[in-house]
Tab-separated table of N, CA and C in Angstrom:
chain	number	residue	atom	x	y	z
A	1	MET	N	116.053	108.055	129.732
A	1	MET	CA	117.121	107.242	129.193
A	1	MET	C	118.433	108.003	129.282
A	2	ASP	N	119.380	107.373	129.873
A	2	ASP	CA	120.678	108.008	130.032
A	2	ASP	C	121.384	108.131	128.691
A	3	GLY	N	121.889	109.325	128.418
A	3	GLY	CA	122.703	109.535	127.237
A	3	GLY	C	121.930	109.767	125.944
A	4	ILE	N	120.633	109.575	125.948
A	4	ILE	CA	119.853	109.788	124.727
A	4	ILE	C	119.007	111.040	124.906
A	5	ASN	N	119.193	111.981	123.998
A	5	ASN	CA	118.424	113.216	124.037
A	5	ASN	C	117.102	112.980	123.309
A	6	THR	N	116.032	112.771	124.082
A	6	THR	CA	114.733	112.456	123.489
A	6	THR	C	114.016	113.689	122.943
A	7	ASP	N	114.637	114.860	123.047
A	7	ASP	CA	114.070	116.071	122.465
A	7	ASP	C	114.637	116.343	121.076
A	8	ARG	N	115.466	115.475	120.554
A	8	ARG	CA	116.038	115.649	119.217
A	8	ARG	C	114.915	115.564	118.193
A	9	VAL	N	114.898	116.511	117.279
A	9	VAL	CA	113.834	116.586	116.286
A	9	VAL	C	113.746	115.302	115.462
A	10	ALA	N	114.870	114.770	115.030
A	10	ALA	CA	114.851	113.559	114.210
A	10	ALA	C	114.190	112.393	114.944
A	11	ILE	N	114.467	112.260	116.230
A	11	ILE	CA	113.862	111.190	117.024
A	11	ILE	C	112.360	111.428	117.160
A	12	LEU	N	111.980	112.652	117.440
A	12	LEU	CA	110.560	112.967	117.596
A	12	LEU	C	109.776	112.752	116.299
A	13	ILE	N	110.374	113.102	115.170
A	13	ILE	CA	109.703	112.897	113.884
A	13	ILE	C	109.477	111.411	113.646
A	14	LYS	N	110.487	110.596	113.897
A	14	LYS	CA	110.355	109.147	113.708
A	14	LYS	C	109.294	108.580	114.635
A	15	LYS	N	109.312	109.000	115.892
A	15	LYS	CA	108.317	108.518	116.846
A	15	LYS	C	106.910	108.953	116.442
A	16	ALA	N	106.775	110.180	115.947
A	16	ALA	CA	105.470	110.667	115.496
A	16	ALA	C	104.988	109.874	114.282
A	17	SER	N	105.910	109.568	113.385
A	17	SER	CA	105.561	108.776	112.207
A	17	SER	C	105.054	107.393	112.600
A	18	LEU	N	105.743	106.759	113.513
A	18	LEU	CA	105.328	105.433	113.981
A	18	LEU	C	103.987	105.494	114.717
A	19	ALA	N	103.804	106.536	115.516
A	19	ALA	CA	102.535	106.697	116.228
A	19	ALA	C	101.380	106.936	115.241
A	20	ALA	N	101.652	107.707	114.205
A	20	ALA	CA	100.632	107.964	113.189
A	20	ALA	C	100.234	106.670	112.491
A	21	GLU	N	101.210	105.869	112.144
A	21	GLU	CA	100.908	104.596	111.476
A	21	GLU	C	100.116	103.671	112.406
A	22	ARG	N	100.467	103.646	113.689
A	22	ARG	CA	99.715	102.828	114.657
A	22	ARG	C	98.268	103.302	114.775
A	23	ALA	N	98.040	104.600	114.668
A	23	ALA	CA	96.680	105.137	114.758
A	23	ALA	C	95.888	104.873	113.480
A	24	GLN	N	96.568	104.880	112.331
A	24	GLN	CA	95.891	104.726	111.052
A	24	GLN	C	95.582	103.273	110.705
A	25	SER	N	96.467	102.376	111.053
A	25	SER	CA	96.337	100.974	110.637
A	25	SER	C	94.999	100.335	111.020
A	26	PRO	N	94.524	100.501	112.252
A	26	PRO	CA	93.245	99.868	112.598
A	26	PRO	C	92.065	100.428	111.791
A	27	ILE	N	92.148	101.663	111.401
A	27	ILE	CA	91.074	102.287	110.623
A	27	ILE	C	90.990	101.658	109.240
A	28	LEU	N	92.129	101.319	108.673
A	28	LEU	CA	92.174	100.719	107.338
A	28	LEU	C	91.973	99.213	107.353
A	29	GLN	N	92.094	98.610	108.504
A	29	GLN	CA	92.053	97.158	108.611
A	29	GLN	C	90.768	96.567	108.020
A	30	GLY	N	89.646	97.214	108.222
A	30	GLY	CA	88.378	96.722	107.693
A	30	GLY	C	88.330	96.663	106.178
A	31	LYS	N	89.122	97.497	105.530
A	31	LYS	CA	89.193	97.490	104.063
A	31	LYS	C	90.308	96.587	103.570
A	32	GLY	N	91.090	96.034	104.486
A	32	GLY	CA	92.196	95.169	104.091
A	32	GLY	C	93.332	95.928	103.442
A	33	LEU	N	93.497	97.196	103.812
A	33	LEU	CA	94.551	98.033	103.245
A	33	LEU	C	95.573	98.408	104.306
A	34	THR	N	96.795	98.611	103.866
A	34	THR	CA	97.828	99.161	104.734
A	34	THR	C	97.908	100.670	104.493
A	35	VAL	N	98.623	101.355	105.352
A	35	VAL	CA	98.800	102.796	105.191
A	35	VAL	C	99.497	103.089	103.859
A	36	SER	N	100.518	102.318	103.506
A	36	SER	CA	101.228	102.530	102.237
A	36	SER	C	100.304	102.331	101.037
A	37	GLN	N	99.475	101.317	101.088
A	37	GLN	CA	98.529	101.084	99.993
A	37	GLN	C	97.528	102.230	99.898
A	38	TYR	N	97.031	102.655	101.050
A	38	TYR	CA	96.052	103.746	101.062
A	38	TYR	C	96.640	105.024	100.479
A	39	LYS	N	97.863	105.360	100.868
A	39	LYS	CA	98.419	106.630	100.408
A	39	LYS	C	98.652	106.625	98.900
A	40	ILE	N	98.923	105.470	98.318
A	40	ILE	CA	99.066	105.417	96.864
A	40	ILE	C	97.712	105.577	96.186
A	41	ILE	N	96.686	104.941	96.716
A	41	ILE	CA	95.340	105.134	96.166
A	41	ILE	C	94.952	106.600	96.262
A	42	LYS	N	95.199	107.207	97.407
A	42	LYS	CA	94.864	108.624	97.628
A	42	LYS	C	95.597	109.517	96.614
A	43	TYR	N	96.857	109.232	96.363
A	43	TYR	CA	97.628	109.993	95.374
A	43	TYR	C	96.987	109.858	93.992
A	44	LEU	N	96.581	108.643	93.647
A	44	LEU	CA	95.972	108.412	92.334
A	44	LEU	C	94.633	109.132	92.207
A	45	TYR	N	93.869	109.208	93.285
A	45	TYR	CA	92.614	109.972	93.257
A	45	TYR	C	92.876	111.442	92.943
A	46	ALA	N	93.937	111.991	93.515
A	46	ALA	CA	94.219	113.424	93.383
A	46	ALA	C	94.821	113.793	92.031
A	47	ALA	N	95.455	112.851	91.384
A	47	ALA	CA	96.135	113.125	90.108
A	47	ALA	C	95.156	113.005	88.943
A	48	PRO	N	95.458	113.682	87.837
A	48	PRO	CA	94.633	113.465	86.641
A	48	PRO	C	94.650	111.981	86.254
A	49	ALA	N	93.535	111.483	85.764
A	49	ALA	CA	93.412	110.064	85.426
A	49	ALA	C	94.528	109.627	84.478
A	50	ASP	N	95.051	108.454	84.753
A	50	ASP	CA	96.055	107.808	83.898
A	50	ASP	C	97.263	108.708	83.607
A	51	SER	N	97.768	109.346	84.665
A	51	SER	CA	98.922	110.240	84.491
A	51	SER	C	100.092	109.901	85.411
A	52	VAL	N	99.898	108.985	86.343
A	52	VAL	CA	100.897	108.733	87.378
A	52	VAL	C	101.807	107.577	86.980
A	53	ARG	N	103.110	107.864	86.995
A	53	ARG	CA	104.127	106.837	86.766
A	53	ARG	C	104.672	106.377	88.120
A	54	LEU	N	105.284	105.242	88.138
A	54	LEU	CA	105.869	104.737	89.381
A	54	LEU	C	106.891	105.719	89.943
A	55	VAL	N	107.677	106.337	89.069
A	55	VAL	CA	108.695	107.283	89.534
A	55	VAL	C	108.063	108.495	90.214
A	56	ASP	N	106.837	108.842	89.831
A	56	ASP	CA	106.144	109.955	90.486
A	56	ASP	C	105.858	109.609	91.949
A	57	LEU	N	105.425	108.381	92.183
A	57	LEU	CA	105.155	107.936	93.552
A	57	LEU	C	106.443	107.846	94.364
A	58	GLU	N	107.488	107.332	93.728
A	58	GLU	CA	108.785	107.231	94.408
A	58	GLU	C	109.243	108.604	94.876
A	59	ALA	N	109.136	109.585	94.001
A	59	ALA	CA	109.596	110.934	94.337
A	59	ALA	C	108.711	111.580	95.394
A	60	PHE	N	107.409	111.468	95.246
A	60	PHE	CA	106.486	112.146	96.154
A	60	PHE	C	106.587	111.594	97.578
A	61	TYR	N	106.653	110.276	97.689
A	61	TYR	CA	106.672	109.653	99.013
A	61	TYR	C	108.067	109.281	99.494
A	62	SER	N	109.102	109.605	98.735
A	62	SER	CA	110.482	109.250	99.084
A	62	SER	C	110.602	107.751	99.343
A	63	MET	N	109.999	106.980	98.464
A	63	MET	CA	110.042	105.523	98.564
A	63	MET	C	111.005	104.971	97.509
A	64	THR	N	111.548	103.814	97.783
A	64	THR	CA	112.412	103.173	96.798
A	64	THR	C	111.551	102.537	95.704
A	65	HIS	N	112.178	102.295	94.558
A	65	HIS	CA	111.463	101.659	93.451
A	65	HIS	C	110.913	100.284	93.862
A	66	PRO	N	111.723	99.427	94.499
A	66	PRO	CA	111.184	98.122	94.907
A	66	PRO	C	109.995	98.240	95.878
A	67	ALA	N	110.041	99.217	96.773
A	67	ALA	CA	108.936	99.391	97.719
A	67	ALA	C	107.655	99.782	96.989
A	68	VAL	N	107.760	100.701	96.036
A	68	VAL	CA	106.583	101.114	95.266
A	68	VAL	C	106.044	99.936	94.460
A	69	ILE	N	106.930	99.196	93.814
A	69	ILE	CA	106.510	98.030	93.029
A	69	ILE	C	105.752	97.040	93.905
A	70	ASP	N	106.278	96.756	95.090
A	70	ASP	CA	105.624	95.806	95.994
A	70	ASP	C	104.215	96.259	96.362
A	71	VAL	N	104.059	97.536	96.699
A	71	VAL	CA	102.747	98.051	97.085
A	71	VAL	C	101.796	98.016	95.886
A	72	VAL	N	102.267	98.423	94.731
A	72	VAL	CA	101.423	98.445	93.530
A	72	VAL	C	100.968	97.031	93.162
A	73	LYS	N	101.851	96.059	93.267
A	73	LYS	CA	101.477	94.675	92.955
A	73	LYS	C	100.331	94.204	93.847
A	74	VAL	N	100.389	94.545	95.123
A	74	VAL	CA	99.320	94.160	96.047
A	74	VAL	C	98.024	94.887	95.679
A	75	LEU	N	98.124	96.166	95.356
A	75	LEU	CA	96.927	96.921	94.960
A	75	LEU	C	96.314	96.350	93.686
A	76	GLU	N	97.150	95.891	92.771
A	76	GLU	CA	96.639	95.249	91.559
A	76	GLU	C	95.892	93.965	91.912
A	77	LYS	N	96.462	93.151	92.788
A	77	LYS	CA	95.815	91.898	93.210
A	77	LYS	C	94.482	92.166	93.901
A	78	LYS	N	94.421	93.274	94.645
A	78	LYS	CA	93.188	93.625	95.355
A	78	LYS	C	92.172	94.310	94.453
A	79	GLY	N	92.586	94.626	93.229
A	79	GLY	CA	91.658	95.198	92.269
A	79	GLY	C	91.479	96.703	92.332
A	80	TYR	N	92.458	97.418	92.904
A	80	TYR	CA	92.353	98.874	93.008
A	80	TYR	C	93.030	99.629	91.867
A	81	CYS	N	94.034	99.036	91.259
A	81	CYS	CA	94.715	99.723	90.168
A	81	CYS	C	95.308	98.709	89.208
A	82	GLU	N	95.734	99.221	88.073
A	82	GLU	CA	96.422	98.398	87.096
A	82	GLU	C	97.485	99.243	86.416
A	83	ARG	N	98.515	98.560	85.939
A	83	ARG	CA	99.565	99.244	85.195
A	83	ARG	C	99.245	99.122	83.709
A	84	ILE	N	99.308	100.271	83.041
A	84	ILE	CA	99.036	100.295	81.611
A	84	ILE	C	100.240	100.921	80.896
A	85	PRO	N	100.430	100.604	79.618
A	85	PRO	CA	101.559	101.199	78.897
A	85	PRO	C	101.451	102.729	78.865
A	86	ASN	N	102.595	103.376	78.991
A	86	ASN	CA	102.657	104.829	78.909
A	86	ASN	C	102.748	105.207	77.430
A	87	PRO	N	101.741	105.897	76.882
A	87	PRO	CA	101.785	106.244	75.463
A	87	PRO	C	102.927	107.203	75.108
A	88	ALA	N	103.428	107.933	76.098
A	88	ALA	CA	104.509	108.890	75.848
A	88	ALA	C	105.897	108.259	75.971
A	89	ASP	N	105.981	107.076	76.617
A	89	ASP	CA	107.277	106.441	76.848
A	89	ASP	C	107.060	104.938	77.023
A	90	ALA	N	107.370	104.178	76.008
A	90	ALA	CA	107.118	102.734	76.022
A	90	ALA	C	107.895	102.012	77.120
A	91	ARG	N	108.919	102.637	77.675
A	91	ARG	CA	109.712	102.002	78.723
A	91	ARG	C	109.040	102.067	80.085
A	92	SER	N	108.032	102.898	80.237
A	92	SER	CA	107.411	103.051	81.555
A	92	SER	C	105.932	102.680	81.517
A	93	LYS	N	105.379	102.532	82.702
A	93	LYS	CA	103.957	102.214	82.859
A	93	LYS	C	103.280	103.347	83.617
A	94	ILE	N	102.003	103.449	83.390
A	94	ILE	CA	101.165	104.417	84.094
A	94	ILE	C	100.206	103.628	84.980
A	95	LEU	N	99.928	104.160	86.161
A	95	LEU	CA	98.962	103.524	87.047
A	95	LEU	C	97.566	104.071	86.762
A	96	SER	N	96.635	103.165	86.662
A	96	SER	CA	95.254	103.531	86.386
A	96	SER	C	94.364	102.932	87.466
A	97	LEU	N	93.491	103.744	88.026
A	97	LEU	CA	92.539	103.241	89.019
A	97	LEU	C	91.478	102.396	88.324
A	98	THR	N	90.993	101.402	89.038
A	98	THR	CA	89.965	100.513	88.502
A	98	THR	C	88.574	101.009	88.890
A	99	GLU	N	87.577	100.340	88.340
A	99	GLU	CA	86.192	100.670	88.705
A	99	GLU	C	85.973	100.491	90.200
A	100	ARG	N	86.590	99.453	90.778
A	100	ARG	CA	86.465	99.228	92.216
A	100	ARG	C	86.966	100.437	92.995
A	101	ALA	N	88.135	100.956	92.608
A	101	ALA	CA	88.701	102.107	93.319
A	101	ALA	C	87.768	103.309	93.239
A	102	TYR	N	87.204	103.543	92.065
A	102	TYR	CA	86.282	104.674	91.928
A	102	TYR	C	84.987	104.434	92.693
A	103	ALA	N	84.515	103.192	92.718
A	103	ALA	CA	83.279	102.874	93.433
A	103	ALA	C	83.436	103.076	94.941
A	104	GLU	N	84.642	102.841	95.448
A	104	GLU	CA	84.895	102.957	96.889
A	104	GLU	C	85.497	104.298	97.285
A	105	ARG	N	85.566	105.220	96.356
A	105	ARG	CA	86.248	106.493	96.620
A	105	ARG	C	85.678	107.234	97.822
A	106	GLY	N	84.377	107.398	97.890
A	106	GLY	CA	83.772	108.119	99.012
A	106	GLY	C	84.093	107.477	100.346
A	107	GLU	N	83.997	106.168	100.401
A	107	GLU	CA	84.293	105.436	101.629
A	107	GLU	C	85.765	105.574	102.013
A	108	LEU	N	86.649	105.445	101.029
A	108	LEU	CA	88.091	105.544	101.319
A	108	LEU	C	88.478	106.963	101.736
A	109	GLU	N	87.889	107.965	101.109
A	109	GLU	CA	88.198	109.342	101.503
A	109	GLU	C	87.685	109.634	102.906
A	110	ALA	N	86.551	109.042	103.271
A	110	ALA	CA	86.047	109.205	104.639
A	110	ALA	C	87.011	108.564	105.641
A	111	LEU	N	87.597	107.435	105.263
A	111	LEU	CA	88.591	106.808	106.135
A	111	LEU	C	89.814	107.708	106.279
A	112	GLY	N	90.166	108.416	105.214
A	112	GLY	CA	91.281	109.361	105.280
A	112	GLY	C	91.015	110.457	106.293
A	113	ASP	N	89.785	110.960	106.292
A	113	ASP	CA	89.418	111.981	107.280
A	113	ASP	C	89.486	111.417	108.697
A	114	GLU	N	89.029	110.190	108.850
A	114	GLU	CA	89.071	109.532	110.162
A	114	GLU	C	90.521	109.336	110.631
A	115	MET	N	91.396	108.963	109.699
A	115	MET	CA	92.805	108.782	110.056
A	115	MET	C	93.446	110.104	110.445
A	116	GLU	N	93.130	111.154	109.712
A	116	GLU	CA	93.684	112.476	110.037
A	116	GLU	C	93.255	112.894	111.442
A	117	GLU	N	91.999	112.649	111.767
A	117	GLU	CA	91.499	112.986	113.098
A	117	GLU	C	92.202	112.154	114.168
A	118	ALA	N	92.408	110.871	113.903
A	118	ALA	CA	93.071	110.005	114.880
A	118	ALA	C	94.506	110.448	115.138
A	119	VAL	N	95.193	110.860	114.079
A	119	VAL	CA	96.597	111.257	114.203
A	119	VAL	C	96.738	112.585	114.933
A	120	THR	N	95.789	113.471	114.737
A	120	THR	CA	95.899	114.823	115.300
A	120	THR	C	94.920	115.072	116.454
A	121	ALA	N	94.422	114.027	117.049
A	121	ALA	CA	93.398	114.160	118.099
A	121	ALA	C	93.849	115.021	119.271
A	122	ASN	N	95.128	115.035	119.571
A	122	ASN	CA	95.629	115.802	120.717
A	122	ASN	C	95.923	117.262	120.384
A	123	LEU	N	95.639	117.685	119.161
A	123	LEU	CA	95.927	119.052	118.730
A	123	LEU	C	94.646	119.819	118.473
A	124	ASP	N	94.670	121.119	118.758
A	124	ASP	CA	93.531	121.954	118.350
A	124	ASP	C	93.777	122.425	116.917
A	125	ASP	N	92.821	123.153	116.347
A	125	ASP	CA	92.928	123.561	114.945
A	125	ASP	C	94.169	124.408	114.678
A	126	ALA	N	94.473	125.330	115.583
A	126	ALA	CA	95.657	126.186	115.395
A	126	ALA	C	96.936	125.359	115.441
A	127	GLU	N	96.997	124.395	116.336
A	127	GLU	CA	98.188	123.550	116.435
A	127	GLU	C	98.343	122.666	115.188
A	128	ARG	N	97.217	122.157	114.670
A	128	ARG	CA	97.275	121.359	113.435
A	128	ARG	C	97.837	122.186	112.288
A	129	THR	N	97.346	123.403	112.165
A	129	THR	CA	97.817	124.293	111.105
A	129	THR	C	99.292	124.600	111.285
A	130	GLN	N	99.694	124.896	112.501
A	130	GLN	CA	101.099	125.205	112.792
A	130	GLN	C	101.991	123.993	112.526
A	131	LEU	N	101.559	122.807	112.956
A	131	LEU	CA	102.351	121.606	112.733
A	131	LEU	C	102.518	121.341	111.240
A	132	ALA	N	101.444	121.460	110.482
A	132	ALA	CA	101.530	121.240	109.031
A	132	ALA	C	102.508	122.225	108.399
A	133	ALA	N	102.447	123.473	108.812
A	133	ALA	CA	103.350	124.489	108.260
A	133	ALA	C	104.807	124.175	108.619
A	134	LEU	N	105.049	123.784	109.856
A	134	LEU	CA	106.410	123.452	110.280
A	134	LEU	C	106.951	122.218	109.547
A	135	LEU	N	106.104	121.224	109.366
A	135	LEU	CA	106.551	120.027	108.662
A	135	LEU	C	106.843	120.324	107.192
A	136	ARG	N	106.004	121.151	106.548
A	136	ARG	CA	106.264	121.544	105.163
A	136	ARG	C	107.593	122.300	105.075
A	137	LYS	N	107.849	123.170	106.028
A	137	LYS	CA	109.113	123.908	106.034
A	137	LYS	C	110.293	122.966	106.250
A	138	LEU	N	110.137	122.016	107.141
A	138	LEU	CA	111.200	121.066	107.426
A	138	LEU	C	111.572	120.242	106.192
A	139	ILE	N	110.581	119.873	105.376
A	139	ILE	CA	110.870	119.053	104.201
A	139	ILE	C	111.111	119.898	102.950
A	140	GLY	N	111.102	121.215	103.119
A	140	GLY	CA	111.467	122.096	102.013
A	140	GLY	C	110.366	122.396	101.027
A	141	GLU	N	109.140	122.344	101.458
A	141	GLU	CA	108.030	122.689	100.554
A	141	GLU	C	107.623	124.133	100.720
């Protein structure tokens, strides 16, 4: 492409993100989940039970409040989570996983492993480790 530097890091990151989503989406399709829905469920699995606020998800995934609300509403309809009052702050809600989410945990975590493999299929173990380290450095972790 004339005039466009396709080696720019910002362009490559965006293209990699889109490619990752294209690789992950078919894996989740059988469960009727999107990548955004899956990553919120995965976050809730990793956090202590009944401790996650919407603002925690917004900060962790750099998502807007409306985007998080939209995803959570769909997850509630699908029976994976529910919003409960926050005992420490009546103005906020806490996300709680449902029995369905816990019952499907092993299956969903296996899909996560499958998605990771699909996204990094062209990399060897050393390259995966190096890429993860570089991405963490890029985002300031």
